[in-house]
Coordinates of N, CA, C and O in Angstrom, one line a residue:
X75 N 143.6 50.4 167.6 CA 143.1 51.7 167.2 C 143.6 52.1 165.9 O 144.8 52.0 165.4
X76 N 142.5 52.5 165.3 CA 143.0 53.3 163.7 C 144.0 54.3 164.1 O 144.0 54.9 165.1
X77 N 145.3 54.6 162.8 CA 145.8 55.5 162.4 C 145.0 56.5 161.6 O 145.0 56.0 160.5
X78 N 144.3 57.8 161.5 CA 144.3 58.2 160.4 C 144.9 59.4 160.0 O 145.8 59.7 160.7
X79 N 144.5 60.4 158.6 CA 144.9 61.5 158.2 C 144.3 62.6 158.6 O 143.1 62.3 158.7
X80 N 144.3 63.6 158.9 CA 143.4 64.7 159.0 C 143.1 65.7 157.4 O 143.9 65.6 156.5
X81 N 142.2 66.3 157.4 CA 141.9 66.7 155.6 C 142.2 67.8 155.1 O 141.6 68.6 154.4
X82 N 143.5 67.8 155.6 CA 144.9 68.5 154.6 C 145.8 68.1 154.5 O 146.2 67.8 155.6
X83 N 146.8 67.9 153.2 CA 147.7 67.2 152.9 C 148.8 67.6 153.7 O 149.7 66.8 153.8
X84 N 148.9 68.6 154.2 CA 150.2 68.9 155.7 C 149.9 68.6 156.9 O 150.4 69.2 157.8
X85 N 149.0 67.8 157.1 CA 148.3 67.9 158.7 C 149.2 66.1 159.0 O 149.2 65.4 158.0
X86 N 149.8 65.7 159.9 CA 150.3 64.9 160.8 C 149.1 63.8 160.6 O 147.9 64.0 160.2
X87 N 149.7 62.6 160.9 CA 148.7 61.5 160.9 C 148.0 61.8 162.6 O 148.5 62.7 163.2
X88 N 147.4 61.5 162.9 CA 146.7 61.3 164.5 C 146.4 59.4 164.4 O 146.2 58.7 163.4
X89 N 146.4 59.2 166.0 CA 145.8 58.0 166.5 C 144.4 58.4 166.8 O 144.2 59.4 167.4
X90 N 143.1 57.7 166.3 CA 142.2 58.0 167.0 C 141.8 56.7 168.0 O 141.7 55.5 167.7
X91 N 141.5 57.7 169.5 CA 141.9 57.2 170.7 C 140.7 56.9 171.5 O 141.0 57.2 172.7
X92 N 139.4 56.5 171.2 CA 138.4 56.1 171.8 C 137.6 55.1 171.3 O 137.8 54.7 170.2
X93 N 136.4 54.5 172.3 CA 136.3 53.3 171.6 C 135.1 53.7 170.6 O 134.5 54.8 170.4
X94 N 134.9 52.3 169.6 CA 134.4 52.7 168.3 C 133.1 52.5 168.7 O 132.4 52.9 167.8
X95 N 132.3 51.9 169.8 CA 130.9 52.9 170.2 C 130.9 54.2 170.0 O 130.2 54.9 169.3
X96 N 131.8 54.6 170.9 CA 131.2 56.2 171.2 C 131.6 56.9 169.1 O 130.9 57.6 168.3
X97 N 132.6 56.3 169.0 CA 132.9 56.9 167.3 C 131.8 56.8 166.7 O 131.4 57.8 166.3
X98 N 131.0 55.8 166.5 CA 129.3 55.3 166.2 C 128.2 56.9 166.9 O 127.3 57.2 166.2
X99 N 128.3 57.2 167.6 CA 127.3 58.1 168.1 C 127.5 59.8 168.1 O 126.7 60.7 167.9
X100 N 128.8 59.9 168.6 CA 129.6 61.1 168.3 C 130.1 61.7 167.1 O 130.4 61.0 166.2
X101 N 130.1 63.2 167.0 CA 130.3 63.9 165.8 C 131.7 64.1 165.9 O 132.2 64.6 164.9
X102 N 132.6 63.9 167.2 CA 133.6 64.1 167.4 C 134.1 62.9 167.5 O 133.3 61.9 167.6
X103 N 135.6 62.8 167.4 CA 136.6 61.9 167.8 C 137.9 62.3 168.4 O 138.7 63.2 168.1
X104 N 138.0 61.4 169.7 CA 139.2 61.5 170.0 C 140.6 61.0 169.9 O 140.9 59.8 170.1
X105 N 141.6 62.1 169.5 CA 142.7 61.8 168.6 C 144.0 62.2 169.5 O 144.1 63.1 170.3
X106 N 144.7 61.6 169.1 CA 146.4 61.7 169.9 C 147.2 62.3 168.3 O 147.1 61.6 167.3
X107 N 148.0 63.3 168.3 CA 148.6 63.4 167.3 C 150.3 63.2 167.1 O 151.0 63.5 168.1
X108 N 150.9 62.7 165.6 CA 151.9 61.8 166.0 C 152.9 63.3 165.5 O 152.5 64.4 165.1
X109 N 154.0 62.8 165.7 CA 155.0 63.9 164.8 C 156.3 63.1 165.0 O 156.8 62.7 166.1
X110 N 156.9 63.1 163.6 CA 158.2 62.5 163.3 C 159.5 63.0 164.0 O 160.5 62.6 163.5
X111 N 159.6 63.7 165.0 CA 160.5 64.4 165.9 C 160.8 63.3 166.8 O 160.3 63.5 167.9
X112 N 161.5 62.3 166.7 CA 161.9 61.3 167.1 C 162.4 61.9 168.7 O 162.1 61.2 169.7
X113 N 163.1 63.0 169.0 CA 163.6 62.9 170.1 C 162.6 63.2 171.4 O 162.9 63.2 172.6
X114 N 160.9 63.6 170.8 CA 159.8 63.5 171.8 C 159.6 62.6 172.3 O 158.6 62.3 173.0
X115 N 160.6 61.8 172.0 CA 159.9 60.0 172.7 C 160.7 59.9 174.0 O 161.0 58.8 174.5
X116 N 161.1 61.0 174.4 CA 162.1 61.0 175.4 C 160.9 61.6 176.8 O 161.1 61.4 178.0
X117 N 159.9 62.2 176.1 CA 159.0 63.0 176.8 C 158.1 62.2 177.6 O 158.3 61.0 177.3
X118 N 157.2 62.2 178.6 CA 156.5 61.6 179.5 C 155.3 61.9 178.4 O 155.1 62.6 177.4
X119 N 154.8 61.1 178.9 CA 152.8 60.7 177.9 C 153.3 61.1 176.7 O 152.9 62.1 176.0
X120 N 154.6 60.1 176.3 CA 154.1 60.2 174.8 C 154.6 58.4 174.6 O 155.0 57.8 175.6
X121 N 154.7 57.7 173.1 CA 154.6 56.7 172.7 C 155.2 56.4 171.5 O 154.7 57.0 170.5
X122 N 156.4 55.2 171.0 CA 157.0 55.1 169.6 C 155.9 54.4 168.8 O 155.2 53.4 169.1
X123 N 156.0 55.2 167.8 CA 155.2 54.4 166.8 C 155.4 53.7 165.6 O 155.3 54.4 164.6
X124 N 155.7 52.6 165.4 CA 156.3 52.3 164.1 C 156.1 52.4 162.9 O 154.9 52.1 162.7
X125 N 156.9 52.7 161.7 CA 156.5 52.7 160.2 C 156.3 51.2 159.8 O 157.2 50.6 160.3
X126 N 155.3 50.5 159.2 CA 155.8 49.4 158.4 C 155.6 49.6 157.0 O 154.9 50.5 156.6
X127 N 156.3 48.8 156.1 CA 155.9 48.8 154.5 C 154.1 48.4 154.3 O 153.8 48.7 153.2
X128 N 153.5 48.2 154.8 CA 152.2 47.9 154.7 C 150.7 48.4 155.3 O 149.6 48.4 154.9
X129 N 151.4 49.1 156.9 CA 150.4 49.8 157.4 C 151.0 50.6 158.4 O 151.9 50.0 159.0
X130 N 150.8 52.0 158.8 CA 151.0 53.2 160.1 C 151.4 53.9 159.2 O 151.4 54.0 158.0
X131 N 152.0 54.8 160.5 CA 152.6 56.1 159.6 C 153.4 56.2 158.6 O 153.7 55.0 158.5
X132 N 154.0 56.8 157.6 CA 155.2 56.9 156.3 C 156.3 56.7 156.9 O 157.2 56.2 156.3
X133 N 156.5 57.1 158.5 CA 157.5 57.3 159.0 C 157.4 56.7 160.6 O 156.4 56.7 161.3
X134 N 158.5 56.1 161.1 CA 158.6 56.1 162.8 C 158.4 57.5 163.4 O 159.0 58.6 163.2
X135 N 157.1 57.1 164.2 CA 156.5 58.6 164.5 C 156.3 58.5 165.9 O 156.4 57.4 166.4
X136 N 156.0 59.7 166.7 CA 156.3 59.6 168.4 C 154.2 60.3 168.3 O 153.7 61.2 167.7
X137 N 153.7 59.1 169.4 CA 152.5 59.6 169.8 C 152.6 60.9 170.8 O 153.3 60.7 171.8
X138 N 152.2 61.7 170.7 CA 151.6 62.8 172.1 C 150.4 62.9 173.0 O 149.7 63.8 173.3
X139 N 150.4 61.8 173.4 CA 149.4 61.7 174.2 C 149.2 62.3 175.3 O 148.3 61.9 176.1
X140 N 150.0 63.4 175.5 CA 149.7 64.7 176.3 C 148.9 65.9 175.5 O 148.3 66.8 176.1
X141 N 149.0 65.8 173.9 CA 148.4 66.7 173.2 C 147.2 66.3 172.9 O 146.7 66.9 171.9
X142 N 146.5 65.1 173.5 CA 145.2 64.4 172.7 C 144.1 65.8 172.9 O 144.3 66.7 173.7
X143 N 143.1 65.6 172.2 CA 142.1 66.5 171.9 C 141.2 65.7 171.0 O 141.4 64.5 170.7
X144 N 140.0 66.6 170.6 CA 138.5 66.1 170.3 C 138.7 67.1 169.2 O 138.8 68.3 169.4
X145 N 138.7 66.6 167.8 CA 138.5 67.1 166.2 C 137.0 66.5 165.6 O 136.4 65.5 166.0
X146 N 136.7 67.2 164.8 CA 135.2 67.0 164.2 C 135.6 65.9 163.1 O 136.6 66.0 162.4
X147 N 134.4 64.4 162.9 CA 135.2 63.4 162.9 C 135.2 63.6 160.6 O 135.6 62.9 159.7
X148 N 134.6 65.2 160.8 CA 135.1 65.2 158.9 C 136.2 65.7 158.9 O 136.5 65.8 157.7
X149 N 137.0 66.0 159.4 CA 138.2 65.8 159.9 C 138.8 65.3 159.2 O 139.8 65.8 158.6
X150 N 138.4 63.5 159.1 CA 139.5 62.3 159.0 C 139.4 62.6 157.4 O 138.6 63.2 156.8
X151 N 140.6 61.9 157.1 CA 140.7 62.1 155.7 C 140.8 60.7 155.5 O 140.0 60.3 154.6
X152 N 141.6 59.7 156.0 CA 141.9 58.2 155.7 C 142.4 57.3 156.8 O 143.0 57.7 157.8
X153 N 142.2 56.0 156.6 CA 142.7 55.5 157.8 C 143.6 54.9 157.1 O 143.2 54.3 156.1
X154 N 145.1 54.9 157.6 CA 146.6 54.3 157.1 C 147.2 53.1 157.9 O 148.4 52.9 157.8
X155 N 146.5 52.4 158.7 CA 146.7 51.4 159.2 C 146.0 51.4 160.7 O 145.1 52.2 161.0
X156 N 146.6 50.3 161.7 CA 146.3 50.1 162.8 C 147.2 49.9 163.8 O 148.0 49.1 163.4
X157 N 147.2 50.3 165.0 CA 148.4 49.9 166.3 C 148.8 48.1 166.6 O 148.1 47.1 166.5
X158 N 149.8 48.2 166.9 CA 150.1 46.6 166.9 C 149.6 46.6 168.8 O 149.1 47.5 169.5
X159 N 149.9 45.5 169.2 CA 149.7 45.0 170.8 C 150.2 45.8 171.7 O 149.6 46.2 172.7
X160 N 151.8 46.0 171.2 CA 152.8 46.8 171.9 C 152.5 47.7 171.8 O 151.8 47.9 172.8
X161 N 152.4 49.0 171.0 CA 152.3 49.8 170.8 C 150.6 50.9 171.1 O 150.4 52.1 171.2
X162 N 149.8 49.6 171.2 CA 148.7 50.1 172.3 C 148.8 49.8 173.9 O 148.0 50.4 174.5
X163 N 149.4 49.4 174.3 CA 150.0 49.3 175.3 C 150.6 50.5 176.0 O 150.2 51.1 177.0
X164 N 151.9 50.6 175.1 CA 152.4 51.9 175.0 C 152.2 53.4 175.2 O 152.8 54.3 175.7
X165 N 150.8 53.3 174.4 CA 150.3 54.7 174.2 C 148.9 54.6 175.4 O 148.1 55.5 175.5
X166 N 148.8 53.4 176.0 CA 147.9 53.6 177.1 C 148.4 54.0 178.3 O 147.9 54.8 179.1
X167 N 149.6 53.5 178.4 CA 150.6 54.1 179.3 C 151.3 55.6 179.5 O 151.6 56.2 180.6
X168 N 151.5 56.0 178.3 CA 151.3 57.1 177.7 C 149.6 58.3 178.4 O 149.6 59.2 179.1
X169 N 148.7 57.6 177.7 CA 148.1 58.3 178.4 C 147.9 58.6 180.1 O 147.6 59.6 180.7
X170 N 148.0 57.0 180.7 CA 148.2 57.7 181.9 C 149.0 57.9 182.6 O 149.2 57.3 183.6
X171 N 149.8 58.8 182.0 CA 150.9 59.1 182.4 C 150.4 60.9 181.8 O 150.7 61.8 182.5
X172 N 149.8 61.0 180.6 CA 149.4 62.4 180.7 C 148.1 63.3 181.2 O 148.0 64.5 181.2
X173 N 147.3 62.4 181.8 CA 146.6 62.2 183.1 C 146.5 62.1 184.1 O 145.5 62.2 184.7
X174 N 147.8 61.9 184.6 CA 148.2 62.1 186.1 C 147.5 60.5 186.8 O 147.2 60.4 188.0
X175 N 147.5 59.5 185.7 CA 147.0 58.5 186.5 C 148.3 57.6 186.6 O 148.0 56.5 187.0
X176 N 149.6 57.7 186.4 CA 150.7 57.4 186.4 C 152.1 58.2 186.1 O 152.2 59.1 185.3
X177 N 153.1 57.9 187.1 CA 154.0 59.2 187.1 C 155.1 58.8 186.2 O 155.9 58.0 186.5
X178 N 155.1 59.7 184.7 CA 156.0 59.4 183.9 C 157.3 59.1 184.2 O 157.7 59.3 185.3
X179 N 158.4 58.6 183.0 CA 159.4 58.1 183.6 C 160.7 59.2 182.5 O 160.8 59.2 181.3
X180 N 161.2 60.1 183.3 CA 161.8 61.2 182.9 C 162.9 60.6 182.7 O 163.2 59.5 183.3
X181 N 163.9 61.7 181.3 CA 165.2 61.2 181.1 C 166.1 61.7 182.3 O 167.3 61.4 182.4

């Protein structure tokens, strides 16, 4: 899944989190947003994300996939890379876990 920006230079990167059919047909997209508060990764439905020198966030950033939502897709400002294996994994679990389709795992 794409990383991208949203279209202001203060706005948080987001995951956008659906498949790229429906992105093809829809005016909307759905997005998971990240935030560099490292200690959210302690939280149920959320997911680590890593920085690389080449592609993702600027920073090791923590997915919220309890905060995902539907943004209008002019929205995006850029796409800054893509999720590795693990880390879609991660944030799938994540989500069902912020779904109630799996019971997160509390500190």
């Amino acid at each position: 899944m794409p990383i991208g920006l949203g279209n202001r230079p203060d706005t948080d990167p987001t995951v956008i989190w659906q498949s790229d059919t429906l992105t093809t047909v829809l005016q909307s997209v759905l997005v998971v947003p990240l935030t560099t508060n490292l200690d959210r990764a302690n939280l149920g439905g959320t997911a680590l994300i890593s920085s690389t020198p080449v592609v993702g966030p600027p920073q090791d950033s923590v997915a919220l996939a309890f905060q995902m939502r539907a943004i209008p897709k002019s929205a995006l400002q850029a796409k800054i890379g893509d999720l590795d294996e693990s880390e879609l994994e991660e944030l799938e679990l994540a989500t069902d876990e912020a779904l109630g389709r799996a019971e997160p795992k509390l500190p």
